[in-house]
PDB file of C-alpha atoms in Angstrom:
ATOM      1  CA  UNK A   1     -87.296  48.583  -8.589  1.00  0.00           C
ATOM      2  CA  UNK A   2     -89.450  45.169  -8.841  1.00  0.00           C
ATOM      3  CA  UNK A   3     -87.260  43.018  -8.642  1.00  0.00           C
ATOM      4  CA  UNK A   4     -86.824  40.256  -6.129  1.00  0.00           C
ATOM      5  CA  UNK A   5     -83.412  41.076  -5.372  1.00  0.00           C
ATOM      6  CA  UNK A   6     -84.176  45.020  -5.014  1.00  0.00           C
ATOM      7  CA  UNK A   7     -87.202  44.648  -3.001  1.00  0.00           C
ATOM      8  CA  UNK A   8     -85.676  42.419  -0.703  1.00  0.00           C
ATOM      9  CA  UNK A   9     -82.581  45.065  -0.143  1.00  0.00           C
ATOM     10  CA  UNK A  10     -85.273  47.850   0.274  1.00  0.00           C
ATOM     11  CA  UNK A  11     -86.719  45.899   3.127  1.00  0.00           C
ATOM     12  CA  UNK A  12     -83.289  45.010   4.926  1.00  0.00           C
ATOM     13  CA  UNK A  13     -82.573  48.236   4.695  1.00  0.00           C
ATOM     14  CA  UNK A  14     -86.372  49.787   6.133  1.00  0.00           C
ATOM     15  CA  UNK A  15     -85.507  47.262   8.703  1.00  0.00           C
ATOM     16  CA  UNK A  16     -82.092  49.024   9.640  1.00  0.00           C
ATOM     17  CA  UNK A  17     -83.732  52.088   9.530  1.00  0.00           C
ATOM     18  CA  UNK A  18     -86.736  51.370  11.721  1.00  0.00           C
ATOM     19  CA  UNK A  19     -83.701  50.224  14.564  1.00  0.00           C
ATOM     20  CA  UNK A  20     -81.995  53.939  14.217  1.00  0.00           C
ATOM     21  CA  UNK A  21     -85.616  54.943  14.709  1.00  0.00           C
ATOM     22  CA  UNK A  22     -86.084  57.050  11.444  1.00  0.00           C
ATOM     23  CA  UNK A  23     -89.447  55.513  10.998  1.00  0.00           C
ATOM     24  CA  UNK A  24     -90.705  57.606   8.398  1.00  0.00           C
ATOM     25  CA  UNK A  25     -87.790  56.823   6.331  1.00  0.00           C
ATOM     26  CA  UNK A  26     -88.247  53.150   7.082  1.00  0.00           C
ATOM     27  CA  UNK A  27     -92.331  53.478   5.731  1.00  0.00           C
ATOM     28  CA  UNK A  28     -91.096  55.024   2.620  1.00  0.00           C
ATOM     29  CA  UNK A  29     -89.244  52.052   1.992  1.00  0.00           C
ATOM     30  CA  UNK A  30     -91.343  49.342   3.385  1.00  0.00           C
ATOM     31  CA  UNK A  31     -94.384  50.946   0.555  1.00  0.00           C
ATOM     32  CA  UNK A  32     -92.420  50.836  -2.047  1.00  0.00           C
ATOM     33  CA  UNK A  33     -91.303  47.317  -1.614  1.00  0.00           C
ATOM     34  CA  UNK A  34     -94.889  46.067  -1.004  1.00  0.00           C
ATOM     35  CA  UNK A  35     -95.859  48.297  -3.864  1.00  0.00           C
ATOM     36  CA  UNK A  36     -93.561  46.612  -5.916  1.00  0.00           C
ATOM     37  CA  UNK A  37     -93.920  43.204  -4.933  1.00  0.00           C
ATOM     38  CA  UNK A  38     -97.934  44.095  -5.301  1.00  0.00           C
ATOM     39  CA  UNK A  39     -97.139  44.363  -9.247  1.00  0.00           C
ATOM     40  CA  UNK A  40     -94.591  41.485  -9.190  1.00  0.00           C
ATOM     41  CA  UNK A  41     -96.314  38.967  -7.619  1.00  0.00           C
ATOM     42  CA  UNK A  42    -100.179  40.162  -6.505  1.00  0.00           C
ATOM     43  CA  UNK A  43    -101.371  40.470  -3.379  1.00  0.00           C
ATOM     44  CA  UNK A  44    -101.602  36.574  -2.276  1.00  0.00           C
ATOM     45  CA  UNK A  45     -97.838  36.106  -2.660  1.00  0.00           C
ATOM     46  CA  UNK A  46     -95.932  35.033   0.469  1.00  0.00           C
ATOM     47  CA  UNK A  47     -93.694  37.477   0.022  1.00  0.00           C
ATOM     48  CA  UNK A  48     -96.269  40.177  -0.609  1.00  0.00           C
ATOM     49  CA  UNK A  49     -97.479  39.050   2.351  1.00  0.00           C
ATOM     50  CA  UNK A  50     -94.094  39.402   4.452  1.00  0.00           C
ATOM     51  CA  UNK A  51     -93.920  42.889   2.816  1.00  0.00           C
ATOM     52  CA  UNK A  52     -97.772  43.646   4.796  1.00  0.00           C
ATOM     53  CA  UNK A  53     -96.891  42.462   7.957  1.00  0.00           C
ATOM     54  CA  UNK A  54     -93.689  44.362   8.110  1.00  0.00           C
ATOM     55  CA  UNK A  55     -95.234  47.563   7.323  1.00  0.00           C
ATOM     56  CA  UNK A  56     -98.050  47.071   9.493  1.00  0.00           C
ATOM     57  CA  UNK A  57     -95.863  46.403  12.367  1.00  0.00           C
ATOM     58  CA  UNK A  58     -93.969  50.015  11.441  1.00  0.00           C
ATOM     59  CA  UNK A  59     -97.823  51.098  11.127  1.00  0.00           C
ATOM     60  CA  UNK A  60     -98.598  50.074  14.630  1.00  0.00           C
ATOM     61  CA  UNK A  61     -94.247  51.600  16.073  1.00  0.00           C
ATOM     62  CA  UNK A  62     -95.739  54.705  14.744  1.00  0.00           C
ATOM     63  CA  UNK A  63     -99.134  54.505  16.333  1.00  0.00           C
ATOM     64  CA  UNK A  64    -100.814  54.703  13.212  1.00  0.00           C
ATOM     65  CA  UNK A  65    -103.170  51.670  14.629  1.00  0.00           C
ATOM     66  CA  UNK A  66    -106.150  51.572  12.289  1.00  0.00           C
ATOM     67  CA  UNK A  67    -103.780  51.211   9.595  1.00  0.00           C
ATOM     68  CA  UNK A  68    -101.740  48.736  11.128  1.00  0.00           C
ATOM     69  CA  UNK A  69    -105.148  46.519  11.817  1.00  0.00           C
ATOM     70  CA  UNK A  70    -106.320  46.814   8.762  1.00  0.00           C
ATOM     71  CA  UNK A  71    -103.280  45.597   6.917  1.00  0.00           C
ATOM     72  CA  UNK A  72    -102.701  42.748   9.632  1.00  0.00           C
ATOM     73  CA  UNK A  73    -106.039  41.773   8.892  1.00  0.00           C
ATOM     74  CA  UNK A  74    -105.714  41.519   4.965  1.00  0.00           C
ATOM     75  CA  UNK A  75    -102.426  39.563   5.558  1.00  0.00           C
ATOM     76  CA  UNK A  76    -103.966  37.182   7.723  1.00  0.00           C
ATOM     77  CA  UNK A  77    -107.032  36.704   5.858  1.00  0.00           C
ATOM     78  CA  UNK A  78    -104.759  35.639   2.974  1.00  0.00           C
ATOM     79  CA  UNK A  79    -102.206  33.862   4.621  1.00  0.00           C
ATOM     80  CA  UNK A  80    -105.233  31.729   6.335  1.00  0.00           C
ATOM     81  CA  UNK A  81    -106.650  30.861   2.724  1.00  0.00           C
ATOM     82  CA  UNK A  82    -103.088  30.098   1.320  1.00  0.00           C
ATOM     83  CA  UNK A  83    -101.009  28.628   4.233  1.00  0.00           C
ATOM     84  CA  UNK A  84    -103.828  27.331   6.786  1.00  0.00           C
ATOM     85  CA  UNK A  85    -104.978  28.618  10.400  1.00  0.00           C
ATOM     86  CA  UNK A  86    -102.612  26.722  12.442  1.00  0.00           C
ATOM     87  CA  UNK A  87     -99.231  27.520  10.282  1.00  0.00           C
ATOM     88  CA  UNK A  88     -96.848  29.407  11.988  1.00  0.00           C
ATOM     89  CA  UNK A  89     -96.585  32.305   9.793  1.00  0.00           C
ATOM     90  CA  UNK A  90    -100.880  32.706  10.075  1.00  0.00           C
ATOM     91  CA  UNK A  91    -100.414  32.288  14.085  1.00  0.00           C
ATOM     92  CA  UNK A  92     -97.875  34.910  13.370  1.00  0.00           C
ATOM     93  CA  UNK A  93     -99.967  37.750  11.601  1.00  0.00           C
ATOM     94  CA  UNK A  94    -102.732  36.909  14.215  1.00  0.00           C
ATOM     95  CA  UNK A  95    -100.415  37.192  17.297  1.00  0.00           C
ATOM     96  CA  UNK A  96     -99.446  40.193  15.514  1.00  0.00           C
ATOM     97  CA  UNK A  97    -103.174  41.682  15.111  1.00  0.00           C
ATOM     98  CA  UNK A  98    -104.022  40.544  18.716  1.00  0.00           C
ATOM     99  CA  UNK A  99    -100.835  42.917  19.967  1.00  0.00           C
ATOM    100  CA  UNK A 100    -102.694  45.933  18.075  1.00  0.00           C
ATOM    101  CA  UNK A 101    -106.238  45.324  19.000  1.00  0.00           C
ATOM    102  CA  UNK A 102    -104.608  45.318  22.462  1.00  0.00           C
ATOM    103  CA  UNK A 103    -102.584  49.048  21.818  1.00  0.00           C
ATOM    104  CA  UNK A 104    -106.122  49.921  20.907  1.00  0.00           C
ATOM    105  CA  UNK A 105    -107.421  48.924  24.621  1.00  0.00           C
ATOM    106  CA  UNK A 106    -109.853  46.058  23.005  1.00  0.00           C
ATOM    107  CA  UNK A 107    -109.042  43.758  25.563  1.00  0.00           C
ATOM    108  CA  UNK A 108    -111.471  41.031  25.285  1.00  0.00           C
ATOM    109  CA  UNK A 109    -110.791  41.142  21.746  1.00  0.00           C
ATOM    110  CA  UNK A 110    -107.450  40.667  21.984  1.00  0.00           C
ATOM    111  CA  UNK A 111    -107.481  37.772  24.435  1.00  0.00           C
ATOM    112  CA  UNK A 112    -109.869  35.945  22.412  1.00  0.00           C
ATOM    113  CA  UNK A 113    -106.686  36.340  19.610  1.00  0.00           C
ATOM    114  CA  UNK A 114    -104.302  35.024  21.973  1.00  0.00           C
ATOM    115  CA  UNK A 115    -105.614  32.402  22.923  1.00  0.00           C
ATOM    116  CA  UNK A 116    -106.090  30.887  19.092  1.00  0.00           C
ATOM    117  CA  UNK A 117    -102.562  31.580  18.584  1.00  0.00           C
ATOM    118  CA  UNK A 118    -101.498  29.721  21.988  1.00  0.00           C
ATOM    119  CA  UNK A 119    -103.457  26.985  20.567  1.00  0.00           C
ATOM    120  CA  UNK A 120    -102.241  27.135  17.206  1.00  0.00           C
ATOM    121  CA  UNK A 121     -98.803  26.821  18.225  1.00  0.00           C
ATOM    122  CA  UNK A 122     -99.497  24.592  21.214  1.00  0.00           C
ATOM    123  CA  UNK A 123    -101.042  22.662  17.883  1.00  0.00           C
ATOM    124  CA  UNK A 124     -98.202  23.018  15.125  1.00  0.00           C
ATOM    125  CA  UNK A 125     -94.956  23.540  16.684  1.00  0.00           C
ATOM    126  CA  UNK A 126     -95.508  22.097  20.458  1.00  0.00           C
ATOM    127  CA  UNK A 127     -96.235  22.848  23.884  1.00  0.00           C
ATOM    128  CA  UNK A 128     -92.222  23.722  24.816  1.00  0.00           C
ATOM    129  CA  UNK A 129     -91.514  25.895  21.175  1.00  0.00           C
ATOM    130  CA  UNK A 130     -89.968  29.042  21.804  1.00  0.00           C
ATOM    131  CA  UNK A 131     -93.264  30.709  20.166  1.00  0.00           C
ATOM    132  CA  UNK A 132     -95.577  28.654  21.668  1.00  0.00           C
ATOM    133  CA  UNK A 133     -93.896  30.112  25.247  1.00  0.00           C
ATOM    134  CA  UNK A 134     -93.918  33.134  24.216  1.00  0.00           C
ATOM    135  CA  UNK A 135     -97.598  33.173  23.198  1.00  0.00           C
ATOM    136  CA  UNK A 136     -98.396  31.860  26.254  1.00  0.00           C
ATOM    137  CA  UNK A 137     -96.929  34.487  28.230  1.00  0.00           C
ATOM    138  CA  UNK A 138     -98.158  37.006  25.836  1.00  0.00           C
ATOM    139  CA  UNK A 139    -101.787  35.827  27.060  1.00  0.00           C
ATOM    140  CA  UNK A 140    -100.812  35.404  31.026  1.00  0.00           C
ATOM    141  CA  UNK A 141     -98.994  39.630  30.544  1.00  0.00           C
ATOM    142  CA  UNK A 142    -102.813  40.000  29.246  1.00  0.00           C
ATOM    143  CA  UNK A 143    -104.746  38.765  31.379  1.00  0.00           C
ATOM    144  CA  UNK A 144    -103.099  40.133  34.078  1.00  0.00           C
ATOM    145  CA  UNK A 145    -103.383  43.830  32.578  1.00  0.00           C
ATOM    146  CA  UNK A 146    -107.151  42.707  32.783  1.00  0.00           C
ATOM    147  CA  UNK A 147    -106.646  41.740  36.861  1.00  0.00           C
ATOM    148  CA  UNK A 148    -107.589  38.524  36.260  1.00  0.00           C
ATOM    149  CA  UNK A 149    -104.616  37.045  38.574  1.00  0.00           C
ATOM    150  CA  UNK A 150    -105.647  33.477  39.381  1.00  0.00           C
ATOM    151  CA  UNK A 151    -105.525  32.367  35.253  1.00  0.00           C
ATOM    152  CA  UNK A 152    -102.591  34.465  34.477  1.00  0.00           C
ATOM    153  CA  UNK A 153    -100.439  33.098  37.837  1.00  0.00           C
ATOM    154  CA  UNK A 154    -100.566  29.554  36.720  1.00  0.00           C
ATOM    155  CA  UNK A 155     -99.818  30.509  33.142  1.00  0.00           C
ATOM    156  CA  UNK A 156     -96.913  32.552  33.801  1.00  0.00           C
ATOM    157  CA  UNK A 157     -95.630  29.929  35.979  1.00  0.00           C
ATOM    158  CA  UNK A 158     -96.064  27.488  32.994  1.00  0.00           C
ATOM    159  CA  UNK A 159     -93.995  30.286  31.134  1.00  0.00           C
ATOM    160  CA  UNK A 160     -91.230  30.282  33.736  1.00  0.00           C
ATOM    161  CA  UNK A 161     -90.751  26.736  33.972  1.00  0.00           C
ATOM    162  CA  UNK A 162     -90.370  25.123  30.420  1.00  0.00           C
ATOM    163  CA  UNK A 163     -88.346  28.740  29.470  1.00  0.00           C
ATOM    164  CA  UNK A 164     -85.770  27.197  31.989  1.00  0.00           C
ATOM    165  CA  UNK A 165     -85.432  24.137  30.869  1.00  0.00           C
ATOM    166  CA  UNK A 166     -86.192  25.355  27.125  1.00  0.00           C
ATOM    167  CA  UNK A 167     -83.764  28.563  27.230  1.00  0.00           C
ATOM    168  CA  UNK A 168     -81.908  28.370  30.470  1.00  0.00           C
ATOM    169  CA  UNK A 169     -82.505  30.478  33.277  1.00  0.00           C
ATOM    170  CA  UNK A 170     -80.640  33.582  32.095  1.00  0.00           C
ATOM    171  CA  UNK A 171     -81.783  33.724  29.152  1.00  0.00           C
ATOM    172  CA  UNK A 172     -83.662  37.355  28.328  1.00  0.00           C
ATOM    173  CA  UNK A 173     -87.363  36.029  28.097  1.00  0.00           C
ATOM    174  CA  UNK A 174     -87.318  33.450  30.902  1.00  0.00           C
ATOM    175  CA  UNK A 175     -85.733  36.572  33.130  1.00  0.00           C
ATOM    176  CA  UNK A 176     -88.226  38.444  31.825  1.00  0.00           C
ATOM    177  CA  UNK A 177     -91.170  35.980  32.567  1.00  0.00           C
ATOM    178  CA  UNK A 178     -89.612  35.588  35.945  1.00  0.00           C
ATOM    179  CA  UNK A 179     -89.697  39.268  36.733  1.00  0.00           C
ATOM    180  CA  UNK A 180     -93.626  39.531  35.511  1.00  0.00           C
ATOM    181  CA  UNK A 181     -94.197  36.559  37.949  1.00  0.00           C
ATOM    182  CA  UNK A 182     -92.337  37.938  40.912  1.00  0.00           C
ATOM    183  CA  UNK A 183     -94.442  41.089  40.392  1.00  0.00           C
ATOM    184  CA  UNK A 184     -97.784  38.854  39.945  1.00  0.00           C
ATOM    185  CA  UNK A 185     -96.491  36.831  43.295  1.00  0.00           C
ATOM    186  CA  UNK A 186     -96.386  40.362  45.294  1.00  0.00           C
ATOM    187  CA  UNK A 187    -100.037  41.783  44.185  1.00  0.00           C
ATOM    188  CA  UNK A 188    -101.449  38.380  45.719  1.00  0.00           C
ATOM    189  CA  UNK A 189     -99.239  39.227  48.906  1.00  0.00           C
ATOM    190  CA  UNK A 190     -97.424  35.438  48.502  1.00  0.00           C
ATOM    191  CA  UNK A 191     -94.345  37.840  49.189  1.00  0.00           C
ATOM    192  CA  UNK A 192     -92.002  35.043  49.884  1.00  0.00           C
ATOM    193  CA  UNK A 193     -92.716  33.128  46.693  1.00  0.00           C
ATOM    194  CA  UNK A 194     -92.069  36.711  44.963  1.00  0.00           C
ATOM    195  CA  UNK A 195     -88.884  37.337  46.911  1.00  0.00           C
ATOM    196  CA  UNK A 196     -87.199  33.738  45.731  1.00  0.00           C
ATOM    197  CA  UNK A 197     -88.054  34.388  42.289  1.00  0.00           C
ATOM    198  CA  UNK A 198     -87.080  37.978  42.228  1.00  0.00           C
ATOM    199  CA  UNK A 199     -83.380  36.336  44.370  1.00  0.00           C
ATOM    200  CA  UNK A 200     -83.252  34.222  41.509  1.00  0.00           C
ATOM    201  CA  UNK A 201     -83.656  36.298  38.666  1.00  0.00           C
ATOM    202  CA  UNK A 202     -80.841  39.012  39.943  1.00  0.00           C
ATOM    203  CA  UNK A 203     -78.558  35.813  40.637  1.00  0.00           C
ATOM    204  CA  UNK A 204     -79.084  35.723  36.710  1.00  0.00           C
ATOM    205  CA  UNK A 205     -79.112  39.347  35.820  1.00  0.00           C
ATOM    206  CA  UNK A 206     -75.741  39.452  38.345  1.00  0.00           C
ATOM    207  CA  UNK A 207     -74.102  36.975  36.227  1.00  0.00           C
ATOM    208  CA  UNK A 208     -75.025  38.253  32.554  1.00  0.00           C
ATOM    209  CA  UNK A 209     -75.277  41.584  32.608  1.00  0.00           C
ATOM    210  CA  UNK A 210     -73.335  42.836  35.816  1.00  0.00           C
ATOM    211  CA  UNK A 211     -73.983  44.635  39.834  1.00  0.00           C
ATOM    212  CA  UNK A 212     -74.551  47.978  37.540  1.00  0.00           C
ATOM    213  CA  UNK A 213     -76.778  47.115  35.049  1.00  0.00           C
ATOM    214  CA  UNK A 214     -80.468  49.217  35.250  1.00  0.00           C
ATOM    215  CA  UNK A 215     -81.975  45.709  35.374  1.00  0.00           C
ATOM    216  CA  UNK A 216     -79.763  44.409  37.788  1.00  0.00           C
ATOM    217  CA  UNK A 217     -80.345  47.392  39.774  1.00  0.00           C
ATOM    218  CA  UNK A 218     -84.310  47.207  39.251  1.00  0.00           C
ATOM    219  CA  UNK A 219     -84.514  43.709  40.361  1.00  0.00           C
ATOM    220  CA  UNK A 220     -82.784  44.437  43.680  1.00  0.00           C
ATOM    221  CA  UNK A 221     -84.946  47.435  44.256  1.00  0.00           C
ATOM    222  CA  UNK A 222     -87.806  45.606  43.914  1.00  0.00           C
ATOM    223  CA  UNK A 223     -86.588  42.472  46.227  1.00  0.00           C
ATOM    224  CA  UNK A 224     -86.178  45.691  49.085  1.00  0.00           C
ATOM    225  CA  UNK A 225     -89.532  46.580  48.551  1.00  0.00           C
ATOM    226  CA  UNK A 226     -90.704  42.852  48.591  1.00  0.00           C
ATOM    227  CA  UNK A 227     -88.845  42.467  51.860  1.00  0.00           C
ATOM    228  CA  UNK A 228     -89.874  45.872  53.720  1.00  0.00           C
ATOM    229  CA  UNK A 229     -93.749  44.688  52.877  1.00  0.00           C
ATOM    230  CA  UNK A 230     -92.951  41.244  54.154  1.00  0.00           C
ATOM    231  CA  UNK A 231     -91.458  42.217  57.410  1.00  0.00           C
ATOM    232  CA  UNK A 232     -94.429  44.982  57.815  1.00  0.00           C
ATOM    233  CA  UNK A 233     -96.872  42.033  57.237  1.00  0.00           C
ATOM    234  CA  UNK A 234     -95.332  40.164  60.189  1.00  0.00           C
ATOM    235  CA  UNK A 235     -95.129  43.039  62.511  1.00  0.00           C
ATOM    236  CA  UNK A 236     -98.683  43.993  62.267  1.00  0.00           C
ATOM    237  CA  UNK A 237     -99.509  40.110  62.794  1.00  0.00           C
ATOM    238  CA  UNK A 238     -97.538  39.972  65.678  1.00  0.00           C
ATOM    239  CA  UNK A 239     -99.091  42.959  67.172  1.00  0.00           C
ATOM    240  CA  UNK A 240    -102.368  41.544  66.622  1.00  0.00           C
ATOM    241  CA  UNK A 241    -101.336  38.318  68.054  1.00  0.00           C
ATOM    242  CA  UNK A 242     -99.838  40.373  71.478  1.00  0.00           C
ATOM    243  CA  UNK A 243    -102.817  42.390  71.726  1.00  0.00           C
ATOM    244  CA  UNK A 244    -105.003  39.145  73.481  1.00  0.00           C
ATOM    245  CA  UNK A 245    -104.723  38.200  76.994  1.00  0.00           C
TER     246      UNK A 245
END
């Protein structure tokens, strides 16, 4: 089973099995085709390197992290050496590694990795690429994980506004950075700003997905609870504001 043809059917179909969720099915598969391209080819090969990353991402679905990191980090040593630090399939394997190192709670680590791939693709594919966006909002989801709020607001509003004008408004990942922002919006109590956004996005998820969808549903929930904190805000001010003569 070496060749080409075969070991690109055994990875469509590791591929349709990781989806149905039979993952160790799908890691059965995913070995023998980088075993097989491994003989074919050797272990600098583009599409021995394909075959790595798509086992190490199984590797890392299956929380078998030290493997996954150690296979990301072969593939983008070698895809460095044979394709260049700023080519989209290297930012690629690194945005990969950076999403492990982060499962693994290496924070710092995994920021530092982030940010060379927003750069790298602010670098090779431009500011307002889909992959450049969503690098950058990988970093700003980061960051704020790590409570620093004032870098990731401004990034995620970066996010927000080119995924607009890039994607349109309802499309999944500018709803998605929209939701992250609302929530970033409410921790720093600018509850207004958080309630537009949060208006704007179930507008969206109204119009795509339906009144009934668990999204849908979520978003409202959360502009009720944006609302009820925003009215208790003003109460308490006004009390304090009664309470001199």
């Amino acid at each position: 089973a070496d060749l080409p043809d075969t070991l690109t059917s055994l990875n469509a179909l590791a591929a349709l099995l990781r989806a149905k969720g039979k993952l160790d099915e799908a890691e059965v598969l995913l070995k023998e085709a980088l075993e097989g391209r491994l003989n074919k080819f050797g272990p600098d090969h583009l599409d021995t390197l394909t075959s790595m990353n798509s086992l190490a991402v199984l590797f890392q679905t299956q929380g078998k992290l030290e493997e996954s990191v150690a296979l990301h980090r072969q593939a983008l040593e070698a895809r460095r050496l044979k394709l260049g630090h700023n080519h989209p399939d290297t930012l690629t394997s690194l945005n990969n590694l950076a999403s492990v190192v982060w499962s693994q709670n290496k924070l710092d680590e995994a920021t530092g990795m982030f940010r060379e791939v927003l750069e790298g693709f602010c670098s090779s594919l431009g500011e307002d690429h889909p992959q450049t966006l969503a690098s950058l909002s990988n970093l700003a989801n980061l960051l704020q994980v790590q409570g620093k709020i004032e870098e990731a607001s401004p990034l995620l509003q970066d996010a927000v506004d080119k995924r607009r004008v890039k994607l349109g408004s309802d499309h999944p990942d500018t709803l998605n950075s929209m939701f992250i922002l609302a929530g970033l919006l409410r921790v720093q109590e600018k509850l207004r700003d958080s309630e537009l956004l949060y208006r704007e996005a179930l507008e969206c998820l109204t119009t795509r997905f339906g009144a009934e969808h668990q999204d849908t549903k979520l978003c409202l929930n959360c502009i009720e609870n944006v609302v009820r904190e925003r009215k208790e805000i003003e109460r308490k001010s006004k009390e304090v504001e009664g309470g001199f003569e």
